[in-house]
């Protein structure tokens, strides 16, 4: 009896050891993994060309280097690079993906689907695009940044270099927009700066995974504001004053009358006055700001409607007003004829440190 009990205990102990080994057999030590922070993707002929920006510790500091590879798929590229290195490539630490402008025009559906399917890259990774040569971009950026820098990650960090004129778009948002009936998205366009490492150019409008239009940084500010993303800290320069936005929120109201879609948005802005030239009144400053933003909105929305790209997500306010059979036609039938009225409300909360304005 005791012999059988001992045998059972030994078998159970060996089984536990076997299960632990089974779950850990492929674990790699962190010292044997290369963890890029930035991943660039372009195409050459029928292949993907991938650029990896890697920071490595060297003599109590960090050195940045660029690793380049080619292949039929992203996984094929990573396998090719790993086979020629003394460590494996771990993409889970990638924070920013930069795609070539021409690749975006051809379509990002396969690339985005591959990332989401393999889950080698976090779905929260930020995506941006560039118009210049990818090789020149990475090599030039690598020469300009200091060793311990995490550029271009800091460019998009809200506690570092980000400002409200830059779109923040993540991998899951692009994937969602590709498969959505009423929602498109925009990717930030960046380039090498003349006196800074990077500079923003505007945003690339993505419709069903393909680039179809562009909006400038000022229009991107409205894009962020209408999605109720915070535009706090943005400074607007008027004819006779400069103001800073302290807060923003939007109220929407939608109607569908005889097949015609109507949408009204009340954009509320809390601002503070930083500088004035002459004896500008609050009323005049409010009027100038409203006219400036209204002009920008009209220009931007005309471009978006003509390209049938709903990056403002206006279709989401008609999901409960249209049957599913009609929602699939939102971009082509309802959106181009949408009447979108933007009402801007400005509240000057204070006049900075000097109270000199009159009503």
Coordinates of C-alpha atoms in Angstrom, one line a residue:
X1 CA 0.0 0.0 0.0
X2 CA 2.8 2.4 1.0
X3 CA 4.7 1.4 -2.2
X4 CA 1.7 2.3 -4.4
X5 CA 1.4 5.6 -2.6
X6 CA 5.0 6.5 -3.1
X7 CA 4.7 5.6 -6.8
X8 CA 1.7 7.9 -7.2
X9 CA 3.6 10.7 -5.5
X10 CA 6.6 10.3 -7.7
X11 CA 4.4 10.2 -10.9
X12 CA 2.5 13.4 -9.8
X13 CA 5.8 15.2 -9.0
X14 CA 7.3 14.3 -12.4
X15 CA 4.0 15.4 -14.1
X16 CA 4.2 18.8 -12.5
X17 CA 7.8 19.2 -13.6
X18 CA 6.9 18.2 -17.1
X19 CA 4.1 20.7 -17.3
X20 CA 6.3 23.5 -16.1
X21 CA 9.0 22.6 -18.6
X22 CA 6.3 22.4 -21.4
X23 CA 5.2 26.0 -20.7
X24 CA 8.7 27.5 -20.6
X25 CA 10.6 25.7 -23.2
X26 CA 10.7 28.7 -25.7
X27 CA 11.4 31.5 -23.2
X28 CA 14.4 33.6 -24.2
X29 CA 16.5 35.6 -21.7
X30 CA 16.0 39.4 -22.1
X31 CA 19.7 39.7 -22.9
X32 CA 19.1 37.5 -26.0
X33 CA 16.3 39.7 -27.3
X34 CA 16.5 42.8 -29.5
X35 CA 13.6 45.2 -28.8
X36 CA 13.1 47.9 -31.5
X37 CA 11.0 50.9 -30.5
X38 CA 10.3 52.2 -34.0
X39 CA 9.4 50.1 -37.1
X40 CA 9.3 51.6 -40.6
X41 CA 7.6 49.8 -43.5
X42 CA 7.9 50.5 -47.3
X43 CA 7.8 48.4 -50.4
X44 CA 10.4 47.6 -53.1
X45 CA 8.9 45.8 -56.1
X46 CA 6.8 43.0 -54.5
X47 CA 8.6 42.9 -51.2
X48 CA 8.3 44.7 -47.9
X49 CA 11.3 46.6 -46.7
X50 CA 11.4 47.0 -42.9
X51 CA 13.5 49.4 -40.8
X52 CA 14.0 48.8 -37.1
X53 CA 15.3 51.5 -34.8
X54 CA 17.0 49.7 -31.9
X55 CA 18.6 51.2 -28.8
X56 CA 21.4 49.2 -27.2
X57 CA 23.4 49.7 -24.0
X58 CA 27.0 50.4 -24.7
X59 CA 29.4 51.5 -21.9
X60 CA 26.8 52.9 -19.5
X61 CA 24.9 54.7 -22.3
X62 CA 22.6 53.9 -25.2
X63 CA 23.5 53.8 -28.8
X64 CA 20.9 53.7 -31.6
X65 CA 21.3 51.7 -34.7
X66 CA 19.1 50.9 -37.7
X67 CA 18.5 47.3 -38.9
X68 CA 17.1 46.8 -42.4
X69 CA 15.5 43.7 -43.9
X70 CA 13.3 42.6 -46.8
X71 CA 10.8 39.8 -47.4
X72 CA 7.4 38.9 -48.8
X73 CA 5.7 39.5 -45.4
X74 CA 6.6 41.3 -42.2
X75 CA 7.1 37.9 -40.4
X76 CA 9.3 36.8 -43.3
X77 CA 11.4 40.0 -42.9
X78 CA 11.8 39.5 -39.1
X79 CA 12.8 35.9 -39.5
X80 CA 15.4 36.9 -42.1
X81 CA 16.8 39.5 -39.7
X82 CA 16.8 37.2 -36.7
X83 CA 18.6 34.4 -38.6
X84 CA 21.6 36.8 -39.1
X85 CA 21.7 38.1 -35.6
X86 CA 22.9 36.8 -32.3
X87 CA 19.6 37.6 -30.6
X88 CA 15.9 37.3 -31.5
X89 CA 13.7 40.3 -32.6
X90 CA 10.9 41.1 -30.2
X91 CA 8.3 43.4 -31.7
X92 CA 6.0 43.7 -28.7
X93 CA 8.1 46.7 -27.6
X94 CA 7.5 48.7 -30.8
X95 CA 5.8 52.0 -30.0
X96 CA 5.6 53.7 -33.4
X97 CA 5.0 52.3 -36.9
X98 CA 6.0 54.6 -39.8
X99 CA 4.6 53.7 -43.2
X100 CA 5.6 55.0 -46.6
X101 CA 3.2 57.4 -48.3
X102 CA 3.1 55.4 -51.5
X103 CA 2.3 52.2 -49.5
X104 CA -0.6 54.1 -47.9
X105 CA -1.9 55.1 -51.3
X106 CA -1.7 51.5 -52.5
X107 CA -3.6 50.3 -49.4
X108 CA -2.8 49.3 -45.8
X109 CA -5.4 46.6 -45.4
X110 CA -3.0 43.6 -45.8
X111 CA -0.3 45.1 -43.6
X112 CA -2.7 46.1 -40.8
X113 CA -4.5 42.7 -41.0
X114 CA -1.1 40.9 -40.7
X115 CA -0.1 42.9 -37.6
X116 CA -3.5 42.2 -36.0
X117 CA -3.5 38.6 -36.9
X118 CA 0.0 37.7 -35.7
X119 CA -0.2 39.9 -32.6
X120 CA 3.6 40.4 -32.7
X121 CA 2.9 44.1 -32.4
X122 CA 0.7 45.7 -29.7
X123 CA -2.7 46.9 -31.1
X124 CA -2.0 50.2 -29.2
X125 CA 1.1 51.1 -31.3
X126 CA 0.9 54.5 -32.9
X127 CA 1.0 54.8 -36.7
X128 CA 2.4 57.7 -38.8
X129 CA 3.4 58.2 -42.4
X130 CA 6.2 60.0 -44.3
X131 CA 6.5 61.2 -47.9
X132 CA 10.3 61.1 -48.1
X133 CA 12.6 58.1 -48.8
X134 CA 12.4 55.7 -45.9
X135 CA 16.1 54.9 -46.0
X136 CA 17.1 58.6 -46.0
X137 CA 14.6 59.3 -43.2
X138 CA 15.9 56.7 -40.8
X139 CA 19.6 57.3 -41.5
X140 CA 19.2 61.1 -41.1
X141 CA 17.1 60.8 -38.0
X142 CA 19.6 58.3 -36.5
X143 CA 22.5 60.8 -37.1
X144 CA 20.6 63.7 -35.5
X145 CA 19.2 62.2 -32.3
X146 CA 21.3 61.9 -29.1
X147 CA 22.1 58.3 -28.0
X148 CA 19.5 58.2 -25.1
X149 CA 16.7 59.8 -27.1
X150 CA 13.5 57.9 -28.0
X151 CA 12.6 60.0 -31.1
X152 CA 10.1 59.8 -32.7
X153 CA 8.3 58.3 -29.8
X154 CA 8.6 61.5 -27.8
X155 CA 7.2 63.4 -30.7
X156 CA 3.8 61.7 -30.0
X157 CA 4.0 61.6 -26.2
X158 CA 1.5 63.9 -24.5
X159 CA 3.9 64.6 -21.7
X160 CA 6.7 65.3 -24.2
X161 CA 6.5 66.8 -27.7
X162 CA 2.9 66.2 -28.8
X163 CA 0.6 69.1 -29.5
X164 CA -3.1 69.2 -30.5
X165 CA -2.3 69.7 -34.2
X166 CA -0.9 66.2 -34.4
X167 CA -3.3 63.2 -35.0
X168 CA -2.8 60.3 -32.6
X169 CA -3.9 57.1 -34.4
X170 CA -3.3 53.6 -33.1
X171 CA -3.2 50.3 -34.9
X172 CA -6.5 49.1 -33.7
X173 CA -8.2 52.3 -34.9
X174 CA -6.9 51.8 -38.4
X175 CA -8.1 48.2 -38.4
X176 CA -11.5 49.2 -37.1
X177 CA -11.9 52.0 -39.7
X178 CA -11.1 49.5 -42.5
X179 CA -14.0 47.3 -41.5
X180 CA -16.4 50.1 -40.4
X181 CA -19.3 51.3 -42.4
X182 CA -19.4 54.8 -40.8
X183 CA -15.9 55.6 -39.7
X184 CA -12.6 56.5 -41.3
X185 CA -9.3 57.7 -39.8
X186 CA -6.3 60.0 -40.3
X187 CA -2.6 59.3 -39.9
X188 CA -0.1 62.0 -38.9
X189 CA 2.4 63.0 -41.6
X190 CA 5.8 63.7 -40.3
X191 CA 9.1 64.6 -42.0
X192 CA 12.7 65.5 -41.1
X193 CA 12.9 69.1 -39.8
X194 CA 15.4 71.7 -40.8
X195 CA 16.2 72.9 -37.3
X196 CA 14.5 70.1 -35.4
X197 CA 14.7 66.4 -35.7
X198 CA 11.1 66.0 -36.8
X199 CA 8.3 68.3 -37.9
X200 CA 4.6 67.7 -38.6
X201 CA 3.2 68.3 -42.1
X202 CA -0.5 67.5 -41.5
X203 CA -2.6 64.3 -41.6
X204 CA -3.2 61.7 -44.3
X205 CA -6.9 60.8 -44.7
X206 CA -7.4 57.1 -44.8
X207 CA -10.6 55.7 -46.4
X208 CA -11.1 51.9 -46.1
X209 CA -7.4 51.5 -45.7
X210 CA -6.2 53.7 -48.6
X211 CA -4.9 57.3 -48.6
X212 CA -7.4 59.6 -50.4
X213 CA -6.8 63.1 -49.1
X214 CA -4.7 65.3 -46.8
X215 CA -5.6 67.9 -44.2
X216 CA -3.1 70.5 -42.8
X217 CA -2.2 70.9 -39.1
X218 CA -4.8 73.6 -38.4
X219 CA -7.5 71.3 -39.8
X220 CA -6.1 68.4 -37.8
X221 CA -6.7 70.6 -34.7
X222 CA -10.4 70.7 -35.6
X223 CA -10.4 67.0 -36.3
X224 CA -9.1 66.4 -32.8
X225 CA -11.5 68.9 -31.2
X226 CA -14.6 67.3 -33.0
X227 CA -13.6 63.9 -31.7
X228 CA -13.5 65.5 -28.2
X229 CA -9.8 64.9 -27.9
X230 CA -8.2 67.5 -25.7
X231 CA -6.8 70.5 -27.6
X232 CA -5.7 72.2 -24.4
X233 CA -2.6 74.4 -24.7
X234 CA -3.1 75.2 -28.4
X235 CA -2.4 78.8 -29.2
X236 CA -4.3 80.6 -32.0
X237 CA -3.0 83.8 -33.5
X238 CA -5.7 86.3 -34.5
X239 CA -5.3 89.6 -36.2
X240 CA -5.0 91.6 -33.0
X241 CA -4.6 89.0 -30.3
X242 CA -3.3 85.5 -29.4
X243 CA -5.4 83.1 -27.3
X244 CA -4.7 79.7 -25.7
X245 CA -7.4 77.0 -25.6
X246 CA -8.0 75.7 -22.0
X247 CA -10.7 73.1 -22.7
X248 CA -13.1 71.9 -25.3
X249 CA -16.2 69.7 -25.7
X250 CA -18.9 69.0 -28.3
X251 CA -22.6 68.3 -28.3
X252 CA -24.1 66.6 -31.4
X253 CA -27.6 66.5 -32.7
X254 CA -28.6 64.4 -35.8
X255 CA -31.7 64.2 -38.0
X256 CA -32.8 62.2 -41.0
X257 CA -35.6 63.8 -43.0
X258 CA -36.8 62.2 -46.2
X259 CA -33.5 60.5 -46.8
X260 CA -31.5 63.6 -46.1
X261 CA -29.0 63.6 -43.2
X262 CA -28.6 66.7 -41.0
X263 CA -26.0 67.0 -38.3
X264 CA -25.4 69.9 -35.9
X265 CA -22.3 70.2 -33.7
X266 CA -21.9 72.7 -30.9
X267 CA -18.2 73.1 -30.3
X268 CA -17.5 74.8 -27.0
X269 CA -14.1 76.3 -26.3
X270 CA -12.8 77.8 -23.1
X271 CA -9.9 80.1 -23.8
X272 CA -7.6 82.6 -22.2
X273 CA -6.1 85.7 -23.9
X274 CA -2.3 85.9 -23.9
X275 CA -1.6 89.0 -25.9
X276 CA -3.5 91.9 -27.6
X277 CA -2.5 94.6 -30.0
X278 CA -4.5 97.8 -29.3
X279 CA -7.8 97.9 -27.5
X280 CA -9.4 94.7 -28.6
X281 CA -12.7 93.8 -26.9
X282 CA -13.8 90.3 -25.8
X283 CA -16.6 90.5 -28.4
X284 CA -14.2 91.2 -31.2
X285 CA -11.8 88.4 -30.2
X286 CA -14.6 85.9 -30.0
X287 CA -15.9 86.9 -33.4
X288 CA -12.4 86.6 -35.0
X289 CA -11.8 83.2 -33.5
X290 CA -15.2 81.9 -34.6
X291 CA -14.7 83.2 -38.1
X292 CA -11.2 81.7 -38.3
X293 CA -12.3 78.2 -37.1
X294 CA -15.5 78.2 -39.2
X295 CA -13.4 79.0 -42.4
X296 CA -11.1 76.1 -41.6
X297 CA -13.9 73.7 -41.0
X298 CA -15.7 74.6 -44.2
X299 CA -12.5 74.0 -46.2
X300 CA -11.8 70.7 -44.5
X301 CA -15.3 69.3 -44.6
X302 CA -15.6 70.1 -48.4
X303 CA -12.4 68.0 -49.0
X304 CA -13.7 65.2 -46.8
X305 CA -17.1 65.0 -48.5
X306 CA -15.6 65.0 -52.0
X307 CA -13.3 62.1 -51.1
X308 CA -16.1 60.3 -49.3
X309 CA -13.9 59.8 -46.2
X310 CA -15.7 60.2 -42.9
X311 CA -12.8 60.8 -40.5
X312 CA -15.0 62.9 -38.3
X313 CA -17.2 59.8 -37.7
X314 CA -20.4 61.6 -38.5
X315 CA -22.0 58.3 -39.6
X316 CA -22.0 57.0 -36.0
X317 CA -24.9 59.5 -35.2
X318 CA -27.1 57.8 -37.8
X319 CA -26.6 54.2 -36.9
X320 CA -29.9 54.1 -35.0
X321 CA -31.7 56.0 -37.8
X322 CA -30.7 53.8 -40.8
X323 CA -31.2 50.1 -41.3
X324 CA -28.1 47.9 -41.7
X325 CA -28.9 47.5 -45.4
X326 CA -28.5 51.3 -45.8
X327 CA -25.6 51.9 -43.5
X328 CA -23.3 50.1 -45.9
X329 CA -24.1 53.0 -48.4
X330 CA -23.3 55.7 -45.9
X331 CA -20.1 56.9 -47.5
X332 CA -21.3 56.8 -51.1
X333 CA -24.9 58.0 -50.8
X334 CA -25.7 59.8 -47.5
X335 CA -22.3 61.3 -46.5
X336 CA -21.6 63.3 -49.7
X337 CA -25.0 65.1 -49.2
X338 CA -24.8 65.5 -45.5
X339 CA -25.6 68.9 -44.2
X340 CA -23.2 69.5 -41.3
X341 CA -23.6 72.7 -39.3
X342 CA -20.9 73.7 -36.9
X343 CA -21.8 76.2 -34.2
X344 CA -18.7 77.5 -32.3
X345 CA -19.1 78.9 -28.8
X346 CA -16.2 80.7 -27.2
X347 CA -15.9 81.5 -23.5
X348 CA -13.0 83.8 -22.5
X349 CA -12.4 82.6 -18.9
X350 CA -9.7 85.1 -18.1
X351 CA -7.3 87.6 -19.7
X352 CA -4.0 86.2 -18.4
X353 CA -2.2 88.2 -15.7
X354 CA -3.4 91.6 -16.9
X355 CA -7.1 92.3 -16.9
X356 CA -7.3 95.0 -19.6
X357 CA -10.1 93.7 -21.9
X358 CA -13.5 95.2 -22.1
X359 CA -16.7 93.4 -23.2

